[in-house]
Short mmCIF file of C-alpha atoms in Angstrom, two decimals:
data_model
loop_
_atom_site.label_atom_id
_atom_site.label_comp_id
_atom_site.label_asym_id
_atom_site.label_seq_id
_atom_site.Cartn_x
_atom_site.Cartn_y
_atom_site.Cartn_z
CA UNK A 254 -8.91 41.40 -0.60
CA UNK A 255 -6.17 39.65 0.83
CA UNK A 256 -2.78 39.54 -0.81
CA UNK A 257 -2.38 35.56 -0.64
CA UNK A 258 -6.16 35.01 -2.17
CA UNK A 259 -5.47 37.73 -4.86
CA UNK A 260 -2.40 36.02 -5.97
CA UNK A 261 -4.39 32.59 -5.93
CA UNK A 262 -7.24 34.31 -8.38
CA UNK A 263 -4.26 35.43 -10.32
CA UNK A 264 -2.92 31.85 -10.49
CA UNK A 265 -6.43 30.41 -11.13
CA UNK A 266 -6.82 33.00 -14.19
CA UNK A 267 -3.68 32.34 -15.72
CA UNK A 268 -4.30 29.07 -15.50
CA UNK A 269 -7.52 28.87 -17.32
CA UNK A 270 -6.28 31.18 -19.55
CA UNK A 271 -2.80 28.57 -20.36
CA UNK A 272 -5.60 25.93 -21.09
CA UNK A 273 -7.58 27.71 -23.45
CA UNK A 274 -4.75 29.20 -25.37
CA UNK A 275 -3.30 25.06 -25.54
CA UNK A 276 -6.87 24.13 -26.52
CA UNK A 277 -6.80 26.38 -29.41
CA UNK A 278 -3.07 25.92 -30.98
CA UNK A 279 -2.82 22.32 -30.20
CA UNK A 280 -6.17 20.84 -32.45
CA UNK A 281 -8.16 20.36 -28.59
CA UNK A 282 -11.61 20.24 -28.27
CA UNK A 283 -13.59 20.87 -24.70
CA UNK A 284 -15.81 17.96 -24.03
CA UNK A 285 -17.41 20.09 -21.42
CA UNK A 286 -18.86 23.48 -21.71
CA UNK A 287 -18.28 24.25 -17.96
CA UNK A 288 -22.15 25.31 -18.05
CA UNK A 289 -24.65 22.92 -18.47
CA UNK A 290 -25.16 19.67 -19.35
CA UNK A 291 -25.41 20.61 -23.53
CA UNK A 292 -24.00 16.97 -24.72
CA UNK A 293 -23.96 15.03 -21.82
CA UNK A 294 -26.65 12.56 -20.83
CA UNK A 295 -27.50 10.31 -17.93
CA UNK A 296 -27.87 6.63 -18.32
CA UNK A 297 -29.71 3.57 -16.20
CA UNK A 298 -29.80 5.66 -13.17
CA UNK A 299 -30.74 9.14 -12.84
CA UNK A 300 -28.50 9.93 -10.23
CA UNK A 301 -28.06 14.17 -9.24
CA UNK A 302 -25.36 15.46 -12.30
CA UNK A 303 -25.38 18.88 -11.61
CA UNK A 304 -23.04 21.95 -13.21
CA UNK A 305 -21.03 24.07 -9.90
CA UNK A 306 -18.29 26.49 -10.99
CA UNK A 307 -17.31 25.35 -14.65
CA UNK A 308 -17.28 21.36 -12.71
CA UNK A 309 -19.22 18.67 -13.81
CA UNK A 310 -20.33 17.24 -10.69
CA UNK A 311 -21.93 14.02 -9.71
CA UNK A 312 -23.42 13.04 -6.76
CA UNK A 313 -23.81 9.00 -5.33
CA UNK A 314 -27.35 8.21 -4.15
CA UNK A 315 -29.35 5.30 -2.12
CA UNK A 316 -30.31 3.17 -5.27
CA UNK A 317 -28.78 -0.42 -6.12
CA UNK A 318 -28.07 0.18 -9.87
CA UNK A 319 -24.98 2.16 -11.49
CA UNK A 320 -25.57 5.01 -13.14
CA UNK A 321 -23.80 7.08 -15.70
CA UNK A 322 -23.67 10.34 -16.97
CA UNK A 323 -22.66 10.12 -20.83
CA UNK A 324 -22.00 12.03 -23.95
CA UNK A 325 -23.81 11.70 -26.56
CA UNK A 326 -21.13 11.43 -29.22
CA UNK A 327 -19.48 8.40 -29.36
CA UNK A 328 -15.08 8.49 -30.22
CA UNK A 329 -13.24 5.98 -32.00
CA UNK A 330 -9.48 6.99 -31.83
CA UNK A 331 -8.75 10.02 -28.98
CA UNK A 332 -6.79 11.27 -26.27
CA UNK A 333 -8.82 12.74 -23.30
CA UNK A 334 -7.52 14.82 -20.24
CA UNK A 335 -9.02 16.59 -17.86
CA UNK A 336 -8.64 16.81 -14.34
CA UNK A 337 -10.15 14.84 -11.69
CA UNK A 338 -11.54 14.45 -7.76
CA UNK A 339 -13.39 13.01 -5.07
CA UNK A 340 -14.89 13.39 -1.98
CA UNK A 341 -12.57 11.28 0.73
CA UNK A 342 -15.27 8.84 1.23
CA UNK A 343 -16.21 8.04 -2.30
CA UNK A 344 -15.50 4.51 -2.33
CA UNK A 345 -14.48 4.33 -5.90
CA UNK A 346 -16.07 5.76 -9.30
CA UNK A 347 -14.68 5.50 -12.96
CA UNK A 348 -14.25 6.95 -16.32
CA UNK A 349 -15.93 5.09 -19.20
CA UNK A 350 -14.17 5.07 -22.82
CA UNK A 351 -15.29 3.11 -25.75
CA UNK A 352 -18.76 2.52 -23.82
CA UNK A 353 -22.25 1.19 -25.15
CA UNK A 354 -25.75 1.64 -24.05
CA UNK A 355 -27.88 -0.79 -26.62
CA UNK A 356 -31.32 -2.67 -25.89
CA UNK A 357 -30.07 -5.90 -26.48
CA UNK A 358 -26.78 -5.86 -24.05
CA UNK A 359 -28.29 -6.26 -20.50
CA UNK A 360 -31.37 -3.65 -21.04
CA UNK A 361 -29.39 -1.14 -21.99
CA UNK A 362 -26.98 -1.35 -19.07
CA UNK A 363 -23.61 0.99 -20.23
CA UNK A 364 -20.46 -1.38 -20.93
CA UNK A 365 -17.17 -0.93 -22.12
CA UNK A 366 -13.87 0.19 -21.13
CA UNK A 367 -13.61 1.78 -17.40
CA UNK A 368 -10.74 3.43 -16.25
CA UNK A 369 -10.84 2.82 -12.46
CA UNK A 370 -10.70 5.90 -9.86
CA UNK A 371 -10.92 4.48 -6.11
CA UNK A 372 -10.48 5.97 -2.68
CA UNK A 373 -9.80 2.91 -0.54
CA UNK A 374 -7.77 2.76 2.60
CA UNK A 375 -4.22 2.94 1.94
CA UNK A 376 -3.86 -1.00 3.64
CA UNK A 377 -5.76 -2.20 0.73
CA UNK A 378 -4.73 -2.56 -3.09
CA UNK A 379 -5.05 0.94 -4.73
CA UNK A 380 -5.72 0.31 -8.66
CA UNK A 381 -6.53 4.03 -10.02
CA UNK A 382 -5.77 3.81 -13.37
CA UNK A 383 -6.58 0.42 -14.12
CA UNK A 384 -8.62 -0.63 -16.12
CA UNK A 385 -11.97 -2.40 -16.68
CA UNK A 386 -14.52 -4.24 -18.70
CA UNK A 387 -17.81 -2.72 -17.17
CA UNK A 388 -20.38 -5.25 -17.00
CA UNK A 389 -18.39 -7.76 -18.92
CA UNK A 390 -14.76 -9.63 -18.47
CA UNK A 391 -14.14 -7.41 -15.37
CA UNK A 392 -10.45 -6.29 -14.82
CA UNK A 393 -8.26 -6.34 -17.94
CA UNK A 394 -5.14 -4.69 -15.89
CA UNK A 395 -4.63 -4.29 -12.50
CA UNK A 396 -1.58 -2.50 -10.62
CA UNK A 397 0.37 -4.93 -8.82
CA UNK A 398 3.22 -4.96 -6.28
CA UNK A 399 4.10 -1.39 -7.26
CA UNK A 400 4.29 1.50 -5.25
CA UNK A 401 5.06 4.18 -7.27
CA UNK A 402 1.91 3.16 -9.40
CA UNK A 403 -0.11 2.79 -6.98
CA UNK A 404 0.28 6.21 -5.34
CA UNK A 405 -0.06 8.29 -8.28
CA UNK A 406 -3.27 9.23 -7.38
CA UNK A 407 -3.31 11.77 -4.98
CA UNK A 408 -7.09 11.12 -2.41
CA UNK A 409 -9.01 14.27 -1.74
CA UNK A 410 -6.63 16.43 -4.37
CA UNK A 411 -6.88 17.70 -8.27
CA UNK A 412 -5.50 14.63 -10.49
CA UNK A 413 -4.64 15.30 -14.26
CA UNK A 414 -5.43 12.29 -16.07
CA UNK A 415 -4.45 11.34 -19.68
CA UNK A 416 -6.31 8.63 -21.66
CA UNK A 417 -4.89 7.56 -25.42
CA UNK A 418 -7.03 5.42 -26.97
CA UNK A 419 -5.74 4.53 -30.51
CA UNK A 420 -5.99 1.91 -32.05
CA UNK A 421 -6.70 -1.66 -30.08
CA UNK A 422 -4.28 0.28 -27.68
CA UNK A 423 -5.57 2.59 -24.49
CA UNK A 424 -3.03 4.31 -22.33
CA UNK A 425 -3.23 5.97 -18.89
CA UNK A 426 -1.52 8.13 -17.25
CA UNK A 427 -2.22 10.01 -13.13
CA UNK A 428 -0.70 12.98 -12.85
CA UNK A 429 1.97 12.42 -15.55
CA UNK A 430 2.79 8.83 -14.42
CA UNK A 431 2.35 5.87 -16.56
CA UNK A 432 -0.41 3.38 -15.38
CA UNK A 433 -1.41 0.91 -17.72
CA UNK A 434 -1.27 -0.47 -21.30
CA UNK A 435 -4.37 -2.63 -22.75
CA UNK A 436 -4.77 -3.91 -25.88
CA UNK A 437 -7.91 -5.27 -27.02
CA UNK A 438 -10.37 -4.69 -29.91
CA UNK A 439 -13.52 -5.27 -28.60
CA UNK A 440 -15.32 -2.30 -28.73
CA UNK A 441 -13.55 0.41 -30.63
CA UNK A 442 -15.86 3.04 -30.60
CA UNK A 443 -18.25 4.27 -27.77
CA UNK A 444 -19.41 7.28 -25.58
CA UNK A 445 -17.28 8.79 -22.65
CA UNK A 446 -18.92 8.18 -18.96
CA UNK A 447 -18.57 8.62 -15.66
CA UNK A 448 -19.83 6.31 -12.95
CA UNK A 449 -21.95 6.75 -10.03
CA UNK A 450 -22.25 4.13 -7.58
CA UNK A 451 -25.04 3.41 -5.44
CA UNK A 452 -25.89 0.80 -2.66
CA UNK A 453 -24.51 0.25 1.58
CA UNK A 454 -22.05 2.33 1.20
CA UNK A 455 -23.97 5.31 0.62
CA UNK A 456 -26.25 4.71 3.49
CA UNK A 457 -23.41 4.06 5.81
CA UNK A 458 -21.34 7.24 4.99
CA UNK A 459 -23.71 9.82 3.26
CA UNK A 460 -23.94 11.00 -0.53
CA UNK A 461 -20.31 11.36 -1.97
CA UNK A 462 -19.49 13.03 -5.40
CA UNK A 463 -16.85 13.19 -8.01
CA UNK A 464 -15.76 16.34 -10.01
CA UNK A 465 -14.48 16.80 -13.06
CA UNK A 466 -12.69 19.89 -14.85
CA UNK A 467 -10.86 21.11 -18.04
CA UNK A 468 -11.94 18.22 -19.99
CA UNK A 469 -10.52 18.72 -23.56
CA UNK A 470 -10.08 15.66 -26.43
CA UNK A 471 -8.25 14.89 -29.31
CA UNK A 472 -9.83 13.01 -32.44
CA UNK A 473 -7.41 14.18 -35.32
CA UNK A 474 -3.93 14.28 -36.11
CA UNK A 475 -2.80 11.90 -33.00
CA UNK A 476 0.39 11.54 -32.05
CA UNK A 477 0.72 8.57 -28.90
CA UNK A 478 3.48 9.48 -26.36
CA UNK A 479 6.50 7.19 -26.70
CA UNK A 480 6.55 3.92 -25.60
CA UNK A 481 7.80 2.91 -22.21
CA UNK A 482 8.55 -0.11 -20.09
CA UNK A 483 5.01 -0.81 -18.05
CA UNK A 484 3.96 -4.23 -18.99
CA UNK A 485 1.32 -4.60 -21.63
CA UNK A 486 -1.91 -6.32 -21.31
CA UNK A 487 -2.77 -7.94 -24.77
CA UNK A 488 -6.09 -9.48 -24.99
CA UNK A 489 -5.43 -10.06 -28.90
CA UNK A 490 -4.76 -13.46 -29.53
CA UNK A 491 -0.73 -14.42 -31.20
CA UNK A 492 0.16 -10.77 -31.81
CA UNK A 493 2.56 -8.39 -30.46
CA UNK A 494 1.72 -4.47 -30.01
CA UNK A 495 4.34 -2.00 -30.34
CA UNK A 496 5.39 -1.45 -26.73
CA UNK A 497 6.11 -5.21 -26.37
CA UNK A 498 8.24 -5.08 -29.55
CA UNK A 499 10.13 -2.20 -28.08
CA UNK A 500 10.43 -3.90 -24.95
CA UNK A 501 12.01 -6.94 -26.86
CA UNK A 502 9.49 -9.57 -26.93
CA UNK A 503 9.11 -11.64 -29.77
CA UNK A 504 6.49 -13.70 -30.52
CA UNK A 505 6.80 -17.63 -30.29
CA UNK A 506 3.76 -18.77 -31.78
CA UNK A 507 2.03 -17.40 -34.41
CA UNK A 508 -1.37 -19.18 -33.93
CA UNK A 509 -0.86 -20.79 -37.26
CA UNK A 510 2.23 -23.34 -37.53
CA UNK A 511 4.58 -25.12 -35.58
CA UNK A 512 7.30 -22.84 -36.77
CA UNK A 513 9.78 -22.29 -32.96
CA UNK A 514 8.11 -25.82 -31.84
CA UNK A 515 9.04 -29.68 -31.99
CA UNK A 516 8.48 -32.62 -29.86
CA UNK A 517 10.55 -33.97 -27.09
CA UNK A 518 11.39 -37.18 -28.61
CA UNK A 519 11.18 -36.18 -32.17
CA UNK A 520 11.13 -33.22 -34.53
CA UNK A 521 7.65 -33.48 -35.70
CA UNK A 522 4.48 -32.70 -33.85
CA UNK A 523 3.21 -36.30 -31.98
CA UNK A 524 0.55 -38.26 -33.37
CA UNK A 525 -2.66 -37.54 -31.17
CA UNK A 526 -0.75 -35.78 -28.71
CA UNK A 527 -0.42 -32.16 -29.38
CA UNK A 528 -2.31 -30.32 -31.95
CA UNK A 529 -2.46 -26.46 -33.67
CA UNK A 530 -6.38 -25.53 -33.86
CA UNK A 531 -8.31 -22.34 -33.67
CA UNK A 532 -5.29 -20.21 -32.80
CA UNK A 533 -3.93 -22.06 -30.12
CA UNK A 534 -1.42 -25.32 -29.47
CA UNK A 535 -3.50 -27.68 -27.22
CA UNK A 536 -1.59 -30.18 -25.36
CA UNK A 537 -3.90 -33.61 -24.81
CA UNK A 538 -3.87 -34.69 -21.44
CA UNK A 539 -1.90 -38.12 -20.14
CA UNK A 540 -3.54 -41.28 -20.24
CA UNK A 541 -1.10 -43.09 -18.23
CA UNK A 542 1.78 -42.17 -16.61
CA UNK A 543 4.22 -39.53 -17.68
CA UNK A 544 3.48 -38.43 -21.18
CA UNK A 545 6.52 -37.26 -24.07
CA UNK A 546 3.95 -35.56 -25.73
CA UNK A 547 4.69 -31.94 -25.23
CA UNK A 548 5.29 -28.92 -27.43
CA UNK A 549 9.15 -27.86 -26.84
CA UNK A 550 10.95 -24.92 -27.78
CA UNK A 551 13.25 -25.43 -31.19
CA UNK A 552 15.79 -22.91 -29.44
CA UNK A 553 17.03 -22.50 -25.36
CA UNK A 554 16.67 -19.38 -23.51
CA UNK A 555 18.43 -18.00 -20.72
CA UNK A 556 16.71 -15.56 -18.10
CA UNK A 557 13.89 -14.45 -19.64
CA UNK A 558 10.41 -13.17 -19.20
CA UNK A 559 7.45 -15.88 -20.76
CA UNK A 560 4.29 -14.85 -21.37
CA UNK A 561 1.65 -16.63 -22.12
CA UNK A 562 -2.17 -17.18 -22.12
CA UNK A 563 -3.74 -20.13 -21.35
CA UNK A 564 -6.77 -22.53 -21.08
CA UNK A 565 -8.14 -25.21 -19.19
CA UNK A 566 -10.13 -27.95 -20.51
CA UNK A 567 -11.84 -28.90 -17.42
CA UNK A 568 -11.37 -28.90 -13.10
CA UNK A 569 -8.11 -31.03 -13.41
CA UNK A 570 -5.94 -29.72 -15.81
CA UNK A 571 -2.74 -27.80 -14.84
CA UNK A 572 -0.70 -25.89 -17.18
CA UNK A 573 2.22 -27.41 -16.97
CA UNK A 574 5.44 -24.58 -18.37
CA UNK A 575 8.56 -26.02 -17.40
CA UNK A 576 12.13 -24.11 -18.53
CA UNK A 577 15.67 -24.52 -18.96
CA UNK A 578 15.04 -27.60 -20.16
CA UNK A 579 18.07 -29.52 -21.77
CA UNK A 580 15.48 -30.74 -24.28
CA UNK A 581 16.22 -34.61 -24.28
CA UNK A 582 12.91 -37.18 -23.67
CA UNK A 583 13.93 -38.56 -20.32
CA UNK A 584 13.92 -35.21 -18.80
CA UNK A 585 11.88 -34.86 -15.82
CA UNK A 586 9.29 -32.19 -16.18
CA UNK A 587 7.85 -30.52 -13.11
CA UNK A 588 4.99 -28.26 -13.48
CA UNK A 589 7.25 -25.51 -12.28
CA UNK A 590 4.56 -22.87 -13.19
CA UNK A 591 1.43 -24.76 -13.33
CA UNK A 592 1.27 -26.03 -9.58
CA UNK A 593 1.41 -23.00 -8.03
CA UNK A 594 -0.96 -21.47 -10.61
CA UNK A 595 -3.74 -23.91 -9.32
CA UNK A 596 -2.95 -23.41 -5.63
CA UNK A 597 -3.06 -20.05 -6.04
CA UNK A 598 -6.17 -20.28 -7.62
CA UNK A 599 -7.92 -22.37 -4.86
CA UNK A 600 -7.00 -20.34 -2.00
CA UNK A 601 -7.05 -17.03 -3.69
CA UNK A 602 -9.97 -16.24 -5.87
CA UNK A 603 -12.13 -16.05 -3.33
CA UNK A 604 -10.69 -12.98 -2.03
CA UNK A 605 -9.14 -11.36 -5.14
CA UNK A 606 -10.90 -9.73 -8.08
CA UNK A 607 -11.29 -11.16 -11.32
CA UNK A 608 -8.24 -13.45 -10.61
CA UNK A 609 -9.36 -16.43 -12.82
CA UNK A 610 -11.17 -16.90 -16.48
CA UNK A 611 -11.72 -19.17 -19.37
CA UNK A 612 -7.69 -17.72 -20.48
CA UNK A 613 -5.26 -16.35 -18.21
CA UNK A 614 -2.41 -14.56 -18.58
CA UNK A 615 0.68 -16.13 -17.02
CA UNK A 616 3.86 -14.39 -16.96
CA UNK A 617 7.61 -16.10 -15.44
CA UNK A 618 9.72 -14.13 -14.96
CA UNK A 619 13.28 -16.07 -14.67
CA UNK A 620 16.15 -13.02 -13.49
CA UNK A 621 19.64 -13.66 -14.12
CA UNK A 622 20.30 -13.82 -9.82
CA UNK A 623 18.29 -16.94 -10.46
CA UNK A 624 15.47 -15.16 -8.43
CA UNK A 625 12.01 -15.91 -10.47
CA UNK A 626 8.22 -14.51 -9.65
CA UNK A 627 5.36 -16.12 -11.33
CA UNK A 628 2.37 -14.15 -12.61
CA UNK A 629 -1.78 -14.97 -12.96
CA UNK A 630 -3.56 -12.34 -14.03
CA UNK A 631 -2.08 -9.16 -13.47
CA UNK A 632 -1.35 -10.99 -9.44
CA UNK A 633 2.35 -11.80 -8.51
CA UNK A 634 1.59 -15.54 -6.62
CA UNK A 635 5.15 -16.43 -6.06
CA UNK A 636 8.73 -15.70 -5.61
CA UNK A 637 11.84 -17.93 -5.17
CA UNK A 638 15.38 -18.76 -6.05
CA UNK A 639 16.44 -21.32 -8.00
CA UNK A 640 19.67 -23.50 -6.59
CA UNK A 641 22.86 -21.54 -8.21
CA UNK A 642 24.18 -25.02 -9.66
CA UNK A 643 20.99 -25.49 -11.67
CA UNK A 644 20.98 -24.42 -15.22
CA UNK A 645 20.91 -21.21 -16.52
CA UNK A 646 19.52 -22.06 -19.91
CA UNK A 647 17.67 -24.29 -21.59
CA UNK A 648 13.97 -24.85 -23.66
CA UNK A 649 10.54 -23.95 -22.83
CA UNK A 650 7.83 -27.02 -22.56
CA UNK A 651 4.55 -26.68 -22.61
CA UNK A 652 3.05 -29.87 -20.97
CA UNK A 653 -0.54 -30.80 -19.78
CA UNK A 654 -0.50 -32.27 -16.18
CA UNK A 655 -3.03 -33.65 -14.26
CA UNK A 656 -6.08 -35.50 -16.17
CA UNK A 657 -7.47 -32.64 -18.20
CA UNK A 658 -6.64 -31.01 -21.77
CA UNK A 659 -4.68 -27.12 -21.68
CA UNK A 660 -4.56 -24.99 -24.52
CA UNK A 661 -2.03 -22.02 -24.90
CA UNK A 662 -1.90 -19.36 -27.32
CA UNK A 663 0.07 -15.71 -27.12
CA UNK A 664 3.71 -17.20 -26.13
CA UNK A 665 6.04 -14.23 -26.10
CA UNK A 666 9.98 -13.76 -25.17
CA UNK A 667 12.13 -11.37 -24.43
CA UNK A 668 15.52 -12.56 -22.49
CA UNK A 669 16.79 -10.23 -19.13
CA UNK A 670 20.05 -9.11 -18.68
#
């Protein structure tokens, strides 16, 4: 034997060995007997799954439908790792958390919470480790404009991925790099899957498989790593999660009362103007000219980052958000979000994924070199600076432009320095 594939066997032992002994002390469980297929099951469509060297390995094939290869315990609360790969042509697979298979949702078609694993050319938008409602809302997080994200994932190599779901929260990290942040309670407990693709792609570059190793899970005793400063994606209506709060956001509605809001002209909410219904402030639309009836901010703000979701009432509303603000009626009030959310739209969505919905998430972000990005959706759709003699502080409006109704709910803060 040679010296250099001795010491690798070596390595490879030691290895295994430093994972069992961690598995045992540290209250692990293997999700995967490295044997057979004892737990596992596979799901809409039967797809090769086959057992090579202590991998779980799955194989693409020519049909149309996904299929998945499940256990058959479901988790609520865990944290999953385990270590990942793909052939260089697998397109792009993805490991299901939370996930259902029940007659009555789409014939038993698996949904739930994906965490995305692609292998797309490095010119187009990598997004492993985002994350995904399978066969529902589609993308709940996506990584945008950000390298170091983006390239965590490591094409044609080993990956160790870590998944905390606790909670309404679920965390990822590639390779010890934070990836994304969700919150959302819609399904809270489900089986853990992996997806196998079908369709062109397998005809045009042969079957492609994934492989999976040194799975191991958590269910007791769960301790979440410490927060840090990704942004968050909370699909839970007027509430903050604990990452936002240590990032400094405060919330400024509480899908309840007016408390943080007041009229332009006045200190009360407008007759038949603006309203507070099913968790949301809904601004009514203007029936001539310019309307006063908008929801304004109580205090002013600085730079800041805004977030916010909101709704449309029908093809011609725009959500109008306009800032520093010196809060008297006569100011003018450009839809200095809103515009370029609708543009965006119209050219866009045809080309991006997921980009628009019943509620979005906008984000501004206003820095204090008077440089400011808008957000839709996890997409960054513009960029500017704003004139160094304008003002650097002022309130937040929420307005309704153009001839349709726009509700917003989820308004959080925190100010940049």
């Amino acid at each position: 034997m040679r010296p250099s594939l001795f010491l690798s066997l070596c390595a490879f032992v030691l290895s295994v060995s430093s994972f069992a002994q961690q598995s045992a002390t540290d209250n692990w469980q293997s999700l995967f007997n490295g044997k057979d297929l004892t737990g596992w099951q596979i799901l809409n469509a039967q797809y090769t799954v086959e057992v090579e060297n202590g991998m779980l390995v799955g194989r693409t094939g020519s049909g149309q439908d996904n299929g998945y290869v499940c256990t058959t315990q479901q988790f609520g609360d865990f944290i999953l790792e385990l270590e990942f790969k793909t052939d260089l042509l697998l397109d792009n697979t993805g490991i299901q958390i939370r996930s259902l298979s029940t007659p009555e949702y789409k014939n038993g078609r698996v949904h739930g919470f994906q965490i995305q694993v692609e292998n797309r050319p490095p010119h187009q938008s990598q997004w492993n480790g985002a994350q995904y409602d399978e066969a529902g809302r589609g993308f709940l997080y996506i990584i945008e404009d950000d390298p170091k994200r983006q390239k965590a994932y490591k094409q044609n190599q080993w990956n160790r991925i870590r998944i905390e779901a606790i909670g309404t929260s679920t965390r990822v990290w590639i390779n010890g790099i934070s990836i994304s942040h969700v919150i959302d309670d819609d399904i809270l407990k489900g089986m853990i899957c992996f997806q196998l693709h079908g369709g062109a792609l397998v005809a045009a570059r042969g079957q492609q498989s994934f492989y999976v190793r040194n799975m191991r899970i958590q269910t007791e005793n769960l301790k979440a790593t410490p927060f840090d400063d990704i942004p968050v994606a909370n699909y839970v209506p007027n509430t903050l999660s604990g990452q936002e709060k240590s990032q400094g956001f405060e919330l400024l509605f509480d899908g309840k009362s007016d408390k943080n809001w007041r009229g332009v002209a006045s200190k009360t909410i407008p007759t038949n103007a603006w309203k507070i219904e099913d968790g949301a402030i809904t601004i009514a639309a203007p029936t001539g000219g310019t309307s006063q009836a908008v929801a304004m901010t109580e205090k002013q703000y600085g730079p800041f980052e805004l977030k916010f979701d909101f709704k449309i009432h029908g093809n011609d509303g725009i959500a109008g958000i306009g800032y520093y603000s010196d809060g008297k009626a006569t100011t003018k009030r450009d839809a200095l979000y809103g515009k370029f959310a609708i543009d965006s739209y119209k050219h866009r969505a045809k080309v991006e994924r997921d980009m628009w919905r019943e509620w979005n998430l906008g984000v501004i972000k206003a820095f204090p070199d008077n440089r400011v990005e808008y957000w839709l959706n996890g997409y960054k759709i513009q960029e500017y600076y704003r004139n160094a003699d304008q003002a650097s502080k002022g309130t937040i409006i929420l307005d309704a432009l153009g001839t349709d109704t726009v509700s917003y709910r989820s308004i959080k803060i925190r100010e940049l320095k």
